[in-house]
């Protein structure tokens, strides 16, 4: 038979784990993900700027052929 004290201990442990997971989720979603999105937003214009220049030098360029 389960006593009341072990039942209360289980309830406290469950609530503590739930609050810990909630805290971790809020930390990741509110702090880490916007930081990663900001880093990707800062890097993506540079990547988009450099890739067409490299592909135009490496590949066939119609403007270079007409000159």
PDB file with one MODEL, atoms N, CA, C and O in Angstrom:
MODEL        1
ATOM      1  N   UNK A   1       0.848  -1.202   0.000  1.00  0.00           N
ATOM      2  CA  UNK A   1       0.000   0.000   0.000  1.00  0.00           C
ATOM      3  C   UNK A   1       0.882   1.250   0.000  1.00  0.00           C
ATOM      4  O   UNK A   1       1.865   1.328   0.737  1.00  0.00           O
ATOM      5  N   UNK A   2       0.522   2.216  -0.827  1.00  0.00           N
ATOM      6  CA  UNK A   2       1.298   3.441  -0.937  1.00  0.00           C
ATOM      7  C   UNK A   2       0.884   4.389   0.164  1.00  0.00           C
ATOM      8  O   UNK A   2      -0.298   4.671   0.358  1.00  0.00           O
ATOM      9  N   UNK A   3       1.885   4.874   0.881  1.00  0.00           N
ATOM     10  CA  UNK A   3       1.574   5.806   1.967  1.00  0.00           C
ATOM     11  C   UNK A   3       1.429   7.217   1.409  1.00  0.00           C
ATOM     12  O   UNK A   3       1.803   7.498   0.270  1.00  0.00           O
ATOM     13  N   UNK A   4       0.881   8.089   2.236  1.00  0.00           N
ATOM     14  CA  UNK A   4       0.628   9.460   1.789  1.00  0.00           C
ATOM     15  C   UNK A   4       1.926  10.238   1.630  1.00  0.00           C
ATOM     16  O   UNK A   4       2.009  11.111   0.766  1.00  0.00           O
ATOM     17  N   UNK A   5       2.949   9.945   2.445  1.00  0.00           N
ATOM     18  CA  UNK A   5       4.184  10.724   2.363  1.00  0.00           C
ATOM     19  C   UNK A   5       4.932  10.423   1.060  1.00  0.00           C
ATOM     20  O   UNK A   5       5.484  11.333   0.442  1.00  0.00           O
ATOM     21  N   UNK A   6       4.953   9.163   0.643  1.00  0.00           N
ATOM     22  CA  UNK A   6       5.636   8.855  -0.616  1.00  0.00           C
ATOM     23  C   UNK A   6       4.852   9.418  -1.800  1.00  0.00           C
ATOM     24  O   UNK A   6       5.437   9.803  -2.812  1.00  0.00           O
ATOM     25  N   UNK A   7       3.533   9.465  -1.669  1.00  0.00           N
ATOM     26  CA  UNK A   7       2.719  10.050  -2.721  1.00  0.00           C
ATOM     27  C   UNK A   7       2.990  11.550  -2.848  1.00  0.00           C
ATOM     28  O   UNK A   7       3.058  12.083  -3.956  1.00  0.00           O
ATOM     29  N   UNK A   8       3.143  12.220  -1.715  1.00  0.00           N
ATOM     30  CA  UNK A   8       3.430  13.659  -1.740  1.00  0.00           C
ATOM     31  C   UNK A   8       4.828  13.908  -2.298  1.00  0.00           C
ATOM     32  O   UNK A   8       5.034  14.868  -3.040  1.00  0.00           O
ATOM     33  N   UNK A   9       5.799  13.046  -1.946  1.00  0.00           N
ATOM     34  CA  UNK A   9       7.155  13.188  -2.474  1.00  0.00           C
ATOM     35  C   UNK A   9       7.142  13.036  -4.000  1.00  0.00           C
ATOM     36  O   UNK A   9       7.803  13.796  -4.708  1.00  0.00           O
ATOM     37  N   UNK A  10       6.395  12.060  -4.495  1.00  0.00           N
ATOM     38  CA  UNK A  10       6.307  11.860  -5.938  1.00  0.00           C
ATOM     39  C   UNK A  10       5.690  13.075  -6.615  1.00  0.00           C
ATOM     40  O   UNK A  10       6.132  13.486  -7.689  1.00  0.00           O
ATOM     41  N   UNK A  11       4.667  13.650  -5.987  1.00  0.00           N
ATOM     42  CA  UNK A  11       4.017  14.829  -6.556  1.00  0.00           C
ATOM     43  C   UNK A  11       4.977  16.011  -6.596  1.00  0.00           C
ATOM     44  O   UNK A  11       5.012  16.745  -7.584  1.00  0.00           O
ATOM     45  N   UNK A  12       5.751  16.204  -5.540  1.00  0.00           N
ATOM     46  CA  UNK A  12       6.695  17.323  -5.492  1.00  0.00           C
ATOM     47  C   UNK A  12       7.785  17.138  -6.547  1.00  0.00           C
ATOM     48  O   UNK A  12       8.164  18.096  -7.221  1.00  0.00           O
ATOM     49  N   UNK A  13       8.290  15.910  -6.694  1.00  0.00           N
ATOM     50  CA  UNK A  13       9.323  15.647  -7.694  1.00  0.00           C
ATOM     51  C   UNK A  13       8.770  15.877  -9.101  1.00  0.00           C
ATOM     52  O   UNK A  13       9.451  16.442  -9.957  1.00  0.00           O
ATOM     53  N   UNK A  14       7.549  15.442  -9.332  1.00  0.00           N
ATOM     54  CA  UNK A  14       6.939  15.633 -10.656  1.00  0.00           C
ATOM     55  C   UNK A  14       6.758  17.108 -10.973  1.00  0.00           C
ATOM     56  O   UNK A  14       7.058  17.543 -12.085  1.00  0.00           O
ATOM     57  N   UNK A  15       6.275  17.877 -10.020  1.00  0.00           N
ATOM     58  CA  UNK A  15       6.071  19.308 -10.246  1.00  0.00           C
ATOM     59  C   UNK A  15       7.418  20.002 -10.452  1.00  0.00           C
ATOM     60  O   UNK A  15       7.533  20.893 -11.293  1.00  0.00           O
ATOM     61  N   UNK A  16       8.426  19.604  -9.697  1.00  0.00           N
ATOM     62  CA  UNK A  16       9.744  20.216  -9.844  1.00  0.00           C
ATOM     63  C   UNK A  16      10.333  19.933 -11.224  1.00  0.00           C
ATOM     64  O   UNK A  16      10.892  20.826 -11.861  1.00  0.00           O
ATOM     65  N   UNK A  17      10.205  18.698 -11.678  1.00  0.00           N
ATOM     66  CA  UNK A  17      10.708  18.362 -13.010  1.00  0.00           C
ATOM     67  C   UNK A  17       9.940  19.115 -14.097  1.00  0.00           C
ATOM     68  O   UNK A  17      10.528  19.570 -15.078  1.00  0.00           O
ATOM     69  N   UNK A  18       8.641  19.242 -13.920  1.00  0.00           N
ATOM     70  CA  UNK A  18       7.842  19.983 -14.899  1.00  0.00           C
ATOM     71  C   UNK A  18       8.259  21.448 -14.960  1.00  0.00           C
ATOM     72  O   UNK A  18       8.395  22.010 -16.046  1.00  0.00           O
ATOM     73  N   UNK A  19       8.463  22.069 -13.797  1.00  0.00           N
ATOM     74  CA  UNK A  19       8.889  23.464 -13.785  1.00  0.00           C
ATOM     75  C   UNK A  19      10.286  23.628 -14.379  1.00  0.00           C
ATOM     76  O   UNK A  19      10.567  24.631 -15.035  1.00  0.00           O
ATOM     77  N   UNK A  20      11.152  22.660 -14.155  1.00  0.00           N
ATOM     78  CA  UNK A  20      12.496  22.713 -14.730  1.00  0.00           C
ATOM     79  C   UNK A  20      12.441  22.618 -16.256  1.00  0.00           C
ATOM     80  O   UNK A  20      13.138  23.348 -16.960  1.00  0.00           O
ATOM     81  N   UNK A  21      11.602  21.707 -16.754  1.00  0.00           N
ATOM     82  CA  UNK A  21      11.465  21.590 -18.202  1.00  0.00           C
ATOM     83  C   UNK A  21      10.834  22.852 -18.796  1.00  0.00           C
ATOM     84  O   UNK A  21      11.224  23.291 -19.878  1.00  0.00           O
ATOM     85  N   UNK A  22       9.872  23.427 -18.097  1.00  0.00           N
ATOM     86  CA  UNK A  22       9.242  24.659 -18.573  1.00  0.00           C
ATOM     87  C   UNK A  22      10.255  25.798 -18.610  1.00  0.00           C
ATOM     88  O   UNK A  22      10.270  26.588 -19.554  1.00  0.00           O
ATOM     89  N   UNK A  23      11.092  25.884 -17.597  1.00  0.00           N
ATOM     90  CA  UNK A  23      12.120  26.921 -17.552  1.00  0.00           C
ATOM     91  C   UNK A  23      13.122  26.739 -18.691  1.00  0.00           C
ATOM     92  O   UNK A  23      13.517  27.709 -19.339  1.00  0.00           O
ATOM     93  N   UNK A  24      13.529  25.496 -18.931  1.00  0.00           N
ATOM     94  CA  UNK A  24      14.467  25.234 -20.027  1.00  0.00           C
ATOM     95  C   UNK A  24      13.831  25.583 -21.375  1.00  0.00           C
ATOM     96  O   UNK A  24      14.491  26.152 -22.244  1.00  0.00           O
ATOM     97  N   UNK A  25      12.567  25.246 -21.546  1.00  0.00           N
ATOM     98  CA  UNK A  25      11.885  25.547 -22.804  1.00  0.00           C
ATOM     99  C   UNK A  25      11.784  27.053 -23.026  1.00  0.00           C
ATOM    100  O   UNK A  25      12.032  27.541 -24.129  1.00  0.00           O
ATOM    101  N   UNK A  26      11.423  27.782 -21.982  1.00  0.00           N
ATOM    102  CA  UNK A  26      11.305  29.229 -22.139  1.00  0.00           C
ATOM    103  C   UNK A  26      12.668  29.860 -22.389  1.00  0.00           C
ATOM    104  O   UNK A  26      12.780  30.812 -23.161  1.00  0.00           O
ATOM    105  N   UNK A  27      13.705  29.335 -21.740  1.00  0.00           N
ATOM    106  CA  UNK A  27      15.043  29.870 -21.964  1.00  0.00           C
ATOM    107  C   UNK A  27      15.474  29.657 -23.405  1.00  0.00           C
ATOM    108  O   UNK A  27      16.007  30.570 -24.036  1.00  0.00           O
ATOM    109  N   UNK A  28      15.246  28.459 -23.929  1.00  0.00           N
ATOM    110  CA  UNK A  28      15.660  28.163 -25.303  1.00  0.00           C
ATOM    111  C   UNK A  28      14.830  28.970 -26.296  1.00  0.00           C
ATOM    112  O   UNK A  28      15.380  29.529 -27.246  1.00  0.00           O
ATOM    113  N   UNK A  29      13.518  29.039 -26.093  1.00  0.00           N
ATOM    114  CA  UNK A  29      12.663  29.670 -27.093  1.00  0.00           C
ATOM    115  C   UNK A  29      12.771  31.189 -27.061  1.00  0.00           C
ATOM    116  O   UNK A  29      12.608  31.830 -28.099  1.00  0.00           O
ATOM    117  N   UNK A  30      13.041  31.783 -25.897  1.00  0.00           N
ATOM    118  CA  UNK A  30      13.043  33.237 -25.804  1.00  0.00           C
ATOM    119  C   UNK A  30      14.428  33.846 -25.951  1.00  0.00           C
ATOM    120  O   UNK A  30      14.536  35.008 -26.340  1.00  0.00           O
ATOM    121  N   UNK A  31      15.492  33.104 -25.653  1.00  0.00           N
ATOM    122  CA  UNK A  31      16.834  33.682 -25.651  1.00  0.00           C
ATOM    123  C   UNK A  31      17.696  33.073 -26.744  1.00  0.00           C
ATOM    124  O   UNK A  31      18.295  33.797 -27.540  1.00  0.00           O
ATOM    125  N   UNK A  32      17.763  31.737 -26.791  1.00  0.00           N
ATOM    126  CA  UNK A  32      18.723  31.098 -27.688  1.00  0.00           C
ATOM    127  C   UNK A  32      18.231  31.158 -29.132  1.00  0.00           C
ATOM    128  O   UNK A  32      19.011  31.480 -30.028  1.00  0.00           O
ATOM    129  N   UNK A  33      16.966  30.858 -29.376  1.00  0.00           N
ATOM    130  CA  UNK A  33      16.476  30.852 -30.757  1.00  0.00           C
ATOM    131  C   UNK A  33      16.477  32.240 -31.404  1.00  0.00           C
ATOM    132  O   UNK A  33      16.872  32.336 -32.566  1.00  0.00           O
ATOM    133  N   UNK A  34      16.064  33.317 -30.735  1.00  0.00           N
ATOM    134  CA  UNK A  34      16.208  34.630 -31.378  1.00  0.00           C
ATOM    135  C   UNK A  34      17.663  35.011 -31.635  1.00  0.00           C
ATOM    136  O   UNK A  34      17.960  35.695 -32.614  1.00  0.00           O
ATOM    137  N   UNK A  35      18.583  34.568 -30.752  1.00  0.00           N
ATOM    138  CA  UNK A  35      19.996  34.862 -30.984  1.00  0.00           C
ATOM    139  C   UNK A  35      20.487  34.155 -32.232  1.00  0.00           C
ATOM    140  O   UNK A  35      21.201  34.745 -33.042  1.00  0.00           O
ATOM    141  N   UNK A  36      20.106  32.881 -32.396  1.00  0.00           N
ATOM    142  CA  UNK A  36      20.497  32.143 -33.597  1.00  0.00           C
ATOM    143  C   UNK A  36      19.861  32.756 -34.839  1.00  0.00           C
ATOM    144  O   UNK A  36      20.503  32.841 -35.885  1.00  0.00           O
ATOM    145  N   UNK A  37      18.603  33.183 -34.731  1.00  0.00           N
ATOM    146  CA  UNK A  37      17.943  33.800 -35.873  1.00  0.00           C
ATOM    147  C   UNK A  37      18.618  35.124 -36.234  1.00  0.00           C
ATOM    148  O   UNK A  37      18.733  35.461 -37.412  1.00  0.00           O
ATOM    149  N   UNK A  38      19.062  35.870 -35.229  1.00  0.00           N
ATOM    150  CA  UNK A  38      19.754  37.128 -35.496  1.00  0.00           C
ATOM    151  C   UNK A  38      21.101  36.866 -36.160  1.00  0.00           C
ATOM    152  O   UNK A  38      21.488  37.582 -37.083  1.00  0.00           O
ATOM    153  N   UNK A  39      21.820  35.838 -35.692  1.00  0.00           N
ATOM    154  CA  UNK A  39      23.110  35.504 -36.300  1.00  0.00           C
ATOM    155  C   UNK A  39      22.903  35.066 -37.744  1.00  0.00           C
ATOM    156  O   UNK A  39      23.659  35.485 -38.621  1.00  0.00           O
ATOM    157  N   UNK A  40      21.899  34.235 -38.015  1.00  0.00           N
ATOM    158  CA  UNK A  40      21.635  33.796 -39.383  1.00  0.00           C
ATOM    159  C   UNK A  40      21.182  34.963 -40.253  1.00  0.00           C
ATOM    160  O   UNK A  40      21.505  35.016 -41.439  1.00  0.00           O
ATOM    161  N   UNK A  41      20.440  35.891 -39.672  1.00  0.00           N
ATOM    162  CA  UNK A  41      19.980  37.051 -40.443  1.00  0.00           C
ATOM    163  C   UNK A  41      21.158  37.956 -40.794  1.00  0.00           C
ATOM    164  O   UNK A  41      21.178  38.564 -41.865  1.00  0.00           O
ATOM    165  N   UNK A  42      22.135  38.047 -39.898  1.00  0.00           N
ATOM    166  CA  UNK A  42      23.311  38.872 -40.182  1.00  0.00           C
ATOM    167  C   UNK A  42      24.191  38.187 -41.224  1.00  0.00           C
ATOM    168  O   UNK A  42      24.747  38.852 -42.098  1.00  0.00           O
ATOM    169  N   UNK A  43      24.321  36.865 -41.139  1.00  0.00           N
ATOM    170  CA  UNK A  43      25.204  36.156 -42.065  1.00  0.00           C
ATOM    171  C   UNK A  43      24.584  35.991 -43.451  1.00  0.00           C
ATOM    172  O   UNK A  43      25.311  35.991 -44.445  1.00  0.00           O
ATOM    173  N   UNK A  44      23.262  35.851 -43.545  1.00  0.00           N
ATOM    174  CA  UNK A  44      22.655  35.487 -44.828  1.00  0.00           C
ATOM    175  C   UNK A  44      22.826  36.554 -45.907  1.00  0.00           C
ATOM    176  O   UNK A  44      22.991  36.162 -47.062  1.00  0.00           O
ATOM    177  N   UNK A  45      22.804  37.868 -45.648  1.00  0.00           N
ATOM    178  CA  UNK A  45      23.058  38.799 -46.751  1.00  0.00           C
ATOM    179  C   UNK A  45      24.471  38.657 -47.316  1.00  0.00           C
ATOM    180  O   UNK A  45      24.668  38.799 -48.523  1.00  0.00           O
ATOM    181  N   UNK A  46      25.471  38.374 -46.448  1.00  0.00           N
ATOM    182  CA  UNK A  46      26.827  38.198 -46.944  1.00  0.00           C
ATOM    183  C   UNK A  46      26.914  36.962 -47.822  1.00  0.00           C
ATOM    184  O   UNK A  46      27.545  36.986 -48.879  1.00  0.00           O
ATOM    185  N   UNK A  47      26.276  35.875 -47.380  1.00  0.00           N
ATOM    186  CA  UNK A  47      26.303  34.651 -48.179  1.00  0.00           C
ATOM    187  C   UNK A  47      25.594  34.898 -49.508  1.00  0.00           C
ATOM    188  O   UNK A  47      26.081  34.467 -50.553  1.00  0.00           O
ATOM    189  N   UNK A  48      24.460  35.580 -49.486  1.00  0.00           N
ATOM    190  CA  UNK A  48      23.750  35.868 -50.720  1.00  0.00           C
ATOM    191  C   UNK A  48      24.504  36.839 -51.616  1.00  0.00           C
ATOM    192  O   UNK A  48      24.327  36.835 -52.834  1.00  0.00           O
ATOM    193  N   UNK A  49      25.343  37.670 -51.011  1.00  0.00           N
ATOM    194  CA  UNK A  49      26.111  38.621 -51.801  1.00  0.00           C
ATOM    195  C   UNK A  49      27.298  37.939 -52.477  1.00  0.00           C
ATOM    196  O   UNK A  49      27.641  38.270 -53.612  1.00  0.00           O
ATOM    197  N   UNK A  50      27.931  36.979 -51.775  1.00  0.00           N
ATOM    198  CA  UNK A  50      29.148  36.384 -52.313  1.00  0.00           C
ATOM    199  C   UNK A  50      28.877  35.254 -53.301  1.00  0.00           C
ATOM    200  O   UNK A  50      29.666  35.048 -54.223  1.00  0.00           O
ATOM    201  N   UNK A  51      27.794  34.527 -53.131  1.00  0.00           N
ATOM    202  CA  UNK A  51      27.574  33.355 -53.980  1.00  0.00           C
ATOM    203  C   UNK A  51      27.348  33.738 -55.452  1.00  0.00           C
ATOM    204  O   UNK A  51      27.908  33.058 -56.312  1.00  0.00           O
ATOM    205  N   UNK A  52      26.576  34.765 -55.804  1.00  0.00           N
ATOM    206  CA  UNK A  52      26.411  35.063 -57.236  1.00  0.00           C
ATOM    207  C   UNK A  52      27.714  35.507 -57.895  1.00  0.00           C
ATOM    208  O   UNK A  52      27.938  35.209 -59.068  1.00  0.00           O
ATOM    209  N   UNK A  53      28.586  36.220 -57.160  1.00  0.00           N
ATOM    210  CA  UNK A  53      29.852  36.641 -57.755  1.00  0.00           C
ATOM    211  C   UNK A  53      30.721  35.423 -58.064  1.00  0.00           C
ATOM    212  O   UNK A  53      31.316  35.337 -59.138  1.00  0.00           O
ATOM    213  N   UNK A  54      30.792  34.485 -57.120  1.00  0.00           N
ATOM    214  CA  UNK A  54      31.609  33.300 -57.346  1.00  0.00           C
ATOM    215  C   UNK A  54      31.033  32.471 -58.488  1.00  0.00           C
ATOM    216  O   UNK A  54      31.791  31.942 -59.301  1.00  0.00           O
ATOM    217  N   UNK A  55      29.699  32.345 -58.567  1.00  0.00           N
ATOM    218  CA  UNK A  55      29.113  31.531 -59.628  1.00  0.00           C
ATOM    219  C   UNK A  55      29.283  32.229 -60.978  1.00  0.00           C
ATOM    220  O   UNK A  55      29.400  31.556 -62.002  1.00  0.00           O
ATOM    221  N   UNK A  56      29.300  33.565 -61.001  1.00  0.00           N
ATOM    222  CA  UNK A  56      29.479  34.235 -62.288  1.00  0.00           C
ATOM    223  C   UNK A  56      30.923  34.108 -62.758  1.00  0.00           C
ATOM    224  O   UNK A  56      31.172  34.018 -63.961  1.00  0.00           O
ATOM    225  N   UNK A  57      31.878  34.099 -61.830  1.00  0.00           N
ATOM    226  CA  UNK A  57      33.260  33.891 -62.241  1.00  0.00           C
ATOM    227  C   UNK A  57      33.495  32.452 -62.670  1.00  0.00           C
ATOM    228  O   UNK A  57      34.227  32.195 -63.626  1.00  0.00           O
ATOM    229  N   UNK A  58      32.876  31.515 -61.963  1.00  0.00           N
ATOM    230  CA  UNK A  58      33.157  30.116 -62.253  1.00  0.00           C
ATOM    231  C   UNK A  58      32.408  29.623 -63.486  1.00  0.00           C
ATOM    232  O   UNK A  58      32.922  28.782 -64.223  1.00  0.00           O
ATOM    233  N   UNK A  59      31.197  30.136 -63.723  1.00  0.00           N
ATOM    234  CA  UNK A  59      30.375  29.593 -64.801  1.00  0.00           C
ATOM    235  C   UNK A  59      30.425  30.446 -66.050  1.00  0.00           C
ATOM    236  O   UNK A  59      31.236  31.364 -66.174  1.00  0.00           O
ATOM    237  N   UNK A  60      29.558  30.127 -66.948  1.00  0.00           N
ATOM    238  CA  UNK A  60      29.456  30.855 -68.218  1.00  0.00           C
ATOM    239  C   UNK A  60      28.743  32.175 -67.989  1.00  0.00           C
ATOM    240  O   UNK A  60      27.667  32.202 -67.392  1.00  0.00           O
ATOM    241  N   UNK A  61      29.318  33.249 -68.446  1.00  0.00           N
ATOM    242  CA  UNK A  61      28.713  34.555 -68.267  1.00  0.00           C
ATOM    243  C   UNK A  61      28.357  35.135 -69.627  1.00  0.00           C
ATOM    244  O   UNK A  61      29.263  35.351 -70.432  1.00  0.00           O
ATOM    245  N   UNK A  62      27.099  35.398 -69.928  1.00  0.00           N
ATOM    246  CA  UNK A  62      26.734  35.929 -71.246  1.00  0.00           C
ATOM    247  C   UNK A  62      27.290  37.323 -71.488  1.00  0.00           C
ATOM    248  O   UNK A  62      27.606  37.669 -72.626  1.00  0.00           O
ATOM    249  N   UNK A  63      27.417  38.140 -70.427  1.00  0.00           N
ATOM    250  CA  UNK A  63      27.943  39.490 -70.621  1.00  0.00           C
ATOM    251  C   UNK A  63      29.423  39.439 -70.974  1.00  0.00           C
ATOM    252  O   UNK A  63      29.898  40.274 -71.743  1.00  0.00           O
ATOM    253  N   UNK A  64      30.153  38.484 -70.434  1.00  0.00           N
ATOM    254  CA  UNK A  64      31.567  38.363 -70.749  1.00  0.00           C
ATOM    255  C   UNK A  64      31.737  37.854 -72.190  1.00  0.00           C
ATOM    256  O   UNK A  64      32.703  38.226 -72.857  1.00  0.00           O
ATOM    257  N   UNK A  65      30.821  37.015 -72.675  1.00  0.00           N
ATOM    258  CA  UNK A  65      30.939  36.475 -74.021  1.00  0.00           C
ATOM    259  C   UNK A  65      30.632  37.540 -75.066  1.00  0.00           C
ATOM    260  O   UNK A  65      31.168  37.480 -76.173  1.00  0.00           O
ATOM    261  N   UNK A  66      29.779  38.516 -74.744  1.00  0.00           N
ATOM    262  CA  UNK A  66      29.416  39.515 -75.742  1.00  0.00           C
ATOM    263  C   UNK A  66      30.474  40.599 -75.858  1.00  0.00           C
ATOM    264  O   UNK A  66      30.549  41.273 -76.885  1.00  0.00           O
ATOM    265  N   UNK A  67      31.296  40.784 -74.827  1.00  0.00           N
ATOM    266  CA  UNK A  67      32.295  41.863 -74.871  1.00  0.00           C
ATOM    267  C   UNK A  67      33.370  41.534 -75.834  1.00  0.00           C
ATOM    268  O   UNK A  67      34.301  42.320 -76.010  1.00  0.00           O
TER     269      UNK A  67
ENDMDL
END
